[in-house]
Amino acid sequence: MMLDSPDAKAGPGAERAPRDAELLNAQLLGLLERRRSVTPLRLAEPGPSADEIARLLTIAMRVPDHGALEPWRIILVQGSTREELGGRLANAFLEANAPREPAAADLAVRKIKAVFAAAPLVVIVVSCADAAARIPEWEQVLSAGAVCMNLMTAASALGYGATWLSGWASYDPAALRLLSVRPGEKVAGIIPIGTIVERPQERARPSLEKRVTTWGAA
Ligand SMILES: Cc1cc2nc3c(=O)[nH]c(=O)nc-3n(C[C@H](O)[C@H](O)[C@H](O)COP(=O)(O)O)c2cc1C
């Protein structure tokens, strides 16, 4: 089955020759088939330009959103604020954890700092699902997940590496305050983005046989 290109049916591209549409689809499918997460330790400057960031975020928010509630928001961490936030998160982690397990805390602190030091841009996608809204909260949360995935795909399409992270900073109350995540909100993803310095190898992928069933089949 061939996907329609975004402008195959309407708009300025409607008169495009079918072969162009096929080429676009082939590129899109190729990207989706090859995309891999790239850990922040394999990322470096330069990050996306201001125009590219605007484009990435516009694509990120172009997601299915039942009821058009926009149940998500985005926090950008870039420039010198990365180091400041990484340092403050690391201190908060140490305050809570160092007394119990100093060695493990040291490793965790280095990881927290590395995320913000290595990647030129860190995008925090926040889920602002409203349990009292007429749309089920679960669907609002799924929409925030879609924002994360669209951002990952768009970053990859622009030639950047990215990875979808969570970890301690996504859940700890002191970390959430530092990130300016409000009560009732949740971190859907912490997504560092930057230039790829080392490409990761492919990893094992799910098997259709294990994960897919056909309803009604024996
Ligand atoms: C919600 C969510 C949170 C994640 N948090 C982390 C994390 O904190 N640390 C980590 O190493 N991988 C985390 N992952 C996994 C990576 O994002 C990614 O799945 C893995 O590196 C393989 O990616 P790929 O299949 O896109 O190449 C998380 C994934 C999801 C969906």
Tab-separated table of C-alpha atoms and ligand atoms in Angstrom:
chain	number	residue	atom	x	y	z
A	1	MET	CA	0.000	0.000	0.000
A	2	MET	CA	1.375	3.411	-0.969
A	3	LEU	CA	0.972	6.273	1.463
A	4	ASP	CA	-0.246	9.574	0.114
A	5	SER	CA	2.383	12.271	0.269
A	6	PRO	CA	1.241	15.223	2.426
A	7	ASP	CA	0.254	17.239	-0.624
A	8	ALA	CA	-0.918	14.464	-2.918
A	9	LYS	CA	-4.594	15.376	-2.690
A	10	ALA	CA	-4.771	19.108	-2.123
A	11	GLY	CA	-2.750	22.298	-1.896
A	12	PRO	CA	0.049	23.636	-4.016
A	13	GLY	CA	1.529	20.193	-4.658
A	14	ALA	CA	-1.732	18.735	-6.013
A	15	GLU	CA	-0.496	18.856	-9.615
A	16	ARG	CA	2.747	17.041	-8.736
A	17	ALA	CA	3.473	14.052	-10.966
A	18	PRO	CA	2.711	10.702	-9.285
A	19	ARG	CA	6.363	9.620	-9.624
A	20	ASP	CA	7.422	12.517	-7.354
A	21	ALA	CA	4.908	11.409	-4.756
A	22	GLU	CA	6.321	7.890	-4.921
A	23	LEU	CA	9.823	9.240	-4.428
A	24	LEU	CA	8.725	11.268	-1.398
A	25	ASN	CA	7.036	8.231	0.083
A	26	ALA	CA	10.107	6.093	-0.510
A	27	GLN	CA	12.276	8.606	1.342
A	28	LEU	CA	9.851	8.836	4.226
A	29	LEU	CA	9.527	5.073	4.505
A	30	GLY	CA	13.307	4.667	4.278
A	31	LEU	CA	13.747	7.132	7.140
A	32	LEU	CA	11.181	5.332	9.283
A	33	GLU	CA	12.762	1.968	8.504
A	34	ARG	CA	16.297	3.101	9.401
A	35	ARG	CA	15.762	5.632	12.217
A	36	ARG	CA	17.657	4.848	15.416
A	37	SER	CA	17.954	6.643	18.717
A	38	VAL	CA	21.362	8.205	19.330
A	39	THR	CA	22.478	8.504	22.953
A	40	PRO	CA	23.494	12.039	24.039
A	41	LEU	CA	27.064	10.799	24.547
A	42	ARG	CA	27.263	10.408	20.761
A	43	LEU	CA	25.934	13.921	20.089
A	44	ALA	CA	27.743	17.247	19.782
A	45	GLU	CA	27.461	20.787	18.438
A	46	PRO	CA	26.113	22.137	16.224
A	47	GLY	CA	22.504	21.759	17.217
A	48	PRO	CA	19.532	22.798	15.119
A	49	SER	CA	19.335	26.484	14.125
A	50	ALA	CA	16.485	28.679	15.402
A	51	ASP	CA	14.554	28.072	12.159
A	52	GLU	CA	15.139	24.335	12.397
A	53	ILE	CA	13.997	24.307	16.033
A	54	ALA	CA	10.784	26.098	15.064
A	55	ARG	CA	10.260	23.543	12.303
A	56	LEU	CA	10.985	20.598	14.618
A	57	LEU	CA	8.551	21.852	17.241
A	58	THR	CA	5.829	22.607	14.688
A	59	ILE	CA	6.109	19.055	13.376
A	60	ALA	CA	6.253	17.674	16.928
A	61	MET	CA	2.910	19.273	17.759
A	62	ARG	CA	1.249	18.119	14.549
A	63	VAL	CA	-0.160	15.041	16.226
A	64	PRO	CA	-3.543	13.413	16.644
A	65	ASP	CA	-5.181	15.148	19.609
A	66	HIS	CA	-8.716	13.982	20.477
A	67	GLY	CA	-10.832	17.027	21.291
A	68	ALA	CA	-8.006	19.407	20.257
A	69	LEU	CA	-7.110	19.864	23.932
A	70	GLU	CA	-3.375	20.322	23.255
A	71	PRO	CA	-2.647	18.293	26.394
A	72	TRP	CA	1.102	18.842	26.243
A	73	ARG	CA	3.677	21.592	26.301
A	74	ILE	CA	7.362	21.871	25.517
A	75	ILE	CA	10.312	23.230	27.501
A	76	LEU	CA	13.562	23.984	25.635
A	77	VAL	CA	16.964	23.822	27.300
A	78	GLN	CA	19.766	25.291	25.202
A	79	GLY	CA	22.917	27.392	25.367
A	80	SER	CA	24.509	28.041	28.742
A	81	THR	CA	21.333	27.134	30.642
A	82	ARG	CA	22.057	23.459	29.846
A	83	GLU	CA	25.077	23.403	32.118
A	84	GLU	CA	23.236	25.309	34.817
A	85	LEU	CA	20.253	22.962	34.760
A	86	GLY	CA	22.467	19.846	34.563
A	87	GLY	CA	24.434	21.061	37.586
A	88	ARG	CA	21.346	21.917	39.620
A	89	LEU	CA	19.727	18.569	38.824
A	90	ALA	CA	22.940	16.774	39.783
A	91	ASN	CA	23.034	18.611	43.132
A	92	ALA	CA	19.403	17.741	43.808
A	93	PHE	CA	20.138	14.099	43.020
A	94	LEU	CA	23.148	14.071	45.352
A	95	GLU	CA	21.185	15.662	48.181
A	96	ALA	CA	18.614	12.893	47.968
A	97	ASN	CA	20.828	9.902	47.162
A	98	ALA	CA	24.513	10.368	47.991
A	99	PRO	CA	24.289	9.467	51.696
A	100	ARG	CA	22.865	6.019	50.891
A	101	GLU	CA	25.008	4.855	47.956
A	102	PRO	CA	27.889	7.243	47.170
A	103	ALA	CA	29.364	5.210	44.274
A	104	ALA	CA	26.051	4.699	42.482
A	105	ALA	CA	25.168	8.355	43.084
A	106	ASP	CA	28.417	9.479	41.486
A	107	LEU	CA	27.716	7.481	38.328
A	108	ALA	CA	24.136	8.742	38.149
A	109	VAL	CA	25.293	12.343	38.576
A	110	ARG	CA	27.774	11.981	35.719
A	111	LYS	CA	24.972	10.630	33.520
A	112	ILE	CA	22.602	13.478	34.426
A	113	LYS	CA	25.254	16.106	33.690
A	114	ALA	CA	26.276	14.385	30.446
A	115	VAL	CA	22.759	14.562	28.988
A	116	PHE	CA	22.740	18.349	29.262
A	117	ALA	CA	26.431	18.897	28.485
A	118	ALA	CA	26.716	16.804	25.327
A	119	ALA	CA	23.544	17.645	23.429
A	120	PRO	CA	23.233	21.234	22.153
A	121	LEU	CA	19.455	21.133	22.555
A	122	VAL	CA	17.327	19.293	25.091
A	123	VAL	CA	13.581	19.264	24.516
A	124	ILE	CA	11.353	18.363	27.441
A	125	VAL	CA	7.880	17.251	26.408
A	126	VAL	CA	5.407	17.691	29.249
A	127	SER	CA	2.069	15.899	29.412
A	128	CYS	CA	-0.643	18.225	30.777
A	129	ALA	CA	-3.482	15.711	30.706
A	130	ASP	CA	-6.649	16.879	32.453
A	131	ALA	CA	-8.462	14.054	34.269
A	132	ALA	CA	-11.642	16.156	34.348
A	133	ALA	CA	-11.711	16.774	30.577
A	134	ARG	CA	-14.318	15.054	28.394
A	135	ILE	CA	-11.567	13.117	26.589
A	136	PRO	CA	-10.113	10.175	28.588
A	137	GLU	CA	-6.839	11.048	30.292
A	138	TRP	CA	-5.168	8.023	28.688
A	139	GLU	CA	-5.798	9.438	25.215
A	140	GLN	CA	-4.299	12.768	26.237
A	141	VAL	CA	-1.196	10.973	27.520
A	142	LEU	CA	-0.914	9.033	24.258
A	143	SER	CA	-1.014	12.323	22.355
A	144	ALA	CA	1.980	13.557	24.390
A	145	GLY	CA	3.804	10.351	23.440
A	146	ALA	CA	3.018	11.115	19.807
A	147	VAL	CA	4.611	14.566	20.239
A	148	CYS	CA	7.792	12.860	21.449
A	149	MET	CA	7.853	10.438	18.543
A	150	ASN	CA	7.135	13.116	15.933
A	151	LEU	CA	9.985	15.157	17.361
A	152	MET	CA	12.322	12.153	17.185
A	153	THR	CA	11.374	11.469	13.565
A	154	ALA	CA	11.630	15.131	12.527
A	155	ALA	CA	15.064	15.453	14.169
A	156	SER	CA	16.180	12.382	12.259
A	157	ALA	CA	14.776	13.769	8.988
A	158	LEU	CA	16.794	16.970	9.505
A	159	GLY	CA	19.919	14.835	9.948
A	160	TYR	CA	20.233	15.165	13.743
A	161	GLY	CA	20.484	12.466	16.373
A	162	ALA	CA	18.035	12.275	19.260
A	163	THR	CA	16.923	9.896	21.967
A	164	TRP	CA	13.816	9.679	24.130
A	165	LEU	CA	14.805	9.628	27.787
A	166	SER	CA	13.097	9.631	31.155
A	167	GLY	CA	15.035	8.597	34.284
A	168	TRP	CA	15.213	10.132	37.732
A	169	ALA	CA	14.705	13.723	36.521
A	170	SER	CA	11.339	12.775	35.018
A	171	TYR	CA	9.878	11.599	38.308
A	172	ASP	CA	11.609	13.126	41.312
A	173	PRO	CA	9.595	16.016	42.841
A	174	ALA	CA	12.707	18.212	43.383
A	175	ALA	CA	13.839	17.601	39.778
A	176	LEU	CA	10.370	18.398	38.448
A	177	ARG	CA	10.414	21.721	40.308
A	178	LEU	CA	13.800	22.542	38.750
A	179	LEU	CA	12.469	21.674	35.294
A	180	SER	CA	9.454	23.958	35.967
A	181	VAL	CA	7.034	21.064	35.570
A	182	ARG	CA	3.857	22.017	37.443
A	183	PRO	CA	1.861	19.892	39.883
A	184	GLY	CA	-0.411	17.547	37.939
A	185	GLU	CA	1.859	17.561	34.875
A	186	LYS	CA	4.166	14.683	33.913
A	187	VAL	CA	7.366	14.508	31.884
A	188	ALA	CA	6.560	12.576	28.709
A	189	GLY	CA	10.132	12.712	27.447
A	190	ILE	CA	13.497	14.376	27.829
A	191	ILE	CA	14.874	14.465	24.289
A	192	PRO	CA	18.471	15.579	23.663
A	193	ILE	CA	19.118	16.565	20.026
A	194	GLY	CA	22.405	17.281	18.261
A	195	THR	CA	24.853	16.402	15.523
A	196	ILE	CA	25.730	12.715	15.426
A	197	VAL	CA	29.421	12.068	16.098
A	198	GLU	CA	29.114	8.303	16.152
A	199	ARG	CA	26.264	6.292	14.690
A	200	PRO	CA	24.918	3.434	16.794
A	201	GLN	CA	24.661	-0.079	15.439
A	202	GLU	CA	21.244	-1.509	14.687
A	203	ARG	CA	19.545	-3.319	17.557
A	204	ALA	CA	17.292	-6.355	17.474
A	205	ARG	CA	13.801	-5.404	16.357
A	206	PRO	CA	10.458	-6.917	17.362
A	207	SER	CA	9.200	-9.884	15.422
A	208	LEU	CA	5.826	-9.521	13.692
A	209	GLU	CA	5.114	-13.167	14.514
A	210	LYS	CA	5.460	-12.558	18.241
A	211	ARG	CA	3.713	-9.214	18.455
A	212	VAL	CA	0.920	-9.402	15.876
A	213	THR	CA	-2.177	-11.548	15.845
A	214	THR	CA	-5.094	-11.541	13.479
A	215	TRP	CA	-8.414	-11.485	15.229
A	216	GLY	CA	-10.513	-14.543	14.392
A	217	ALA	CA	-7.573	-16.581	13.050
A	218	ALA	CA	-7.003	-19.989	14.608
B	1	LIG	C1	9.082	6.873	27.541
B	1	LIG	C2	10.466	6.356	27.289
B	1	LIG	C3	11.480	6.622	28.197
B	1	LIG	C4	12.767	6.145	27.989
B	1	LIG	N1	13.753	6.436	28.889
B	1	LIG	C5	14.997	5.990	28.674
B	1	LIG	C6	16.031	6.323	29.586
B	1	LIG	O1	15.840	7.052	30.554
B	1	LIG	N2	17.268	5.816	29.348
B	1	LIG	C7	17.518	5.019	28.247
B	1	LIG	O2	18.661	4.595	28.070
B	1	LIG	N3	16.563	4.706	27.355
B	1	LIG	C8	15.308	5.172	27.548
B	1	LIG	N4	14.326	4.863	26.648
B	1	LIG	C9	14.655	3.995	25.491
B	1	LIG	C10	15.290	4.761	24.340
B	1	LIG	O3	14.625	5.963	24.052
B	1	LIG	C11	15.254	3.949	23.043
B	1	LIG	O4	14.065	3.214	23.009
B	1	LIG	C12	16.396	2.996	22.896
B	1	LIG	O5	17.580	3.692	23.037
B	1	LIG	C13	16.382	2.323	21.504
B	1	LIG	O6	15.961	3.216	20.579
B	1	LIG	P1	15.632	3.007	19.018
B	1	LIG	O7	14.857	1.774	18.867
B	1	LIG	O8	14.826	4.241	18.715
B	1	LIG	O9	16.905	3.008	18.276
B	1	LIG	C14	13.036	5.358	26.836
B	1	LIG	C15	12.023	5.114	25.903
B	1	LIG	C16	10.745	5.592	26.135
B	1	LIG	C17	9.666	5.312	25.108
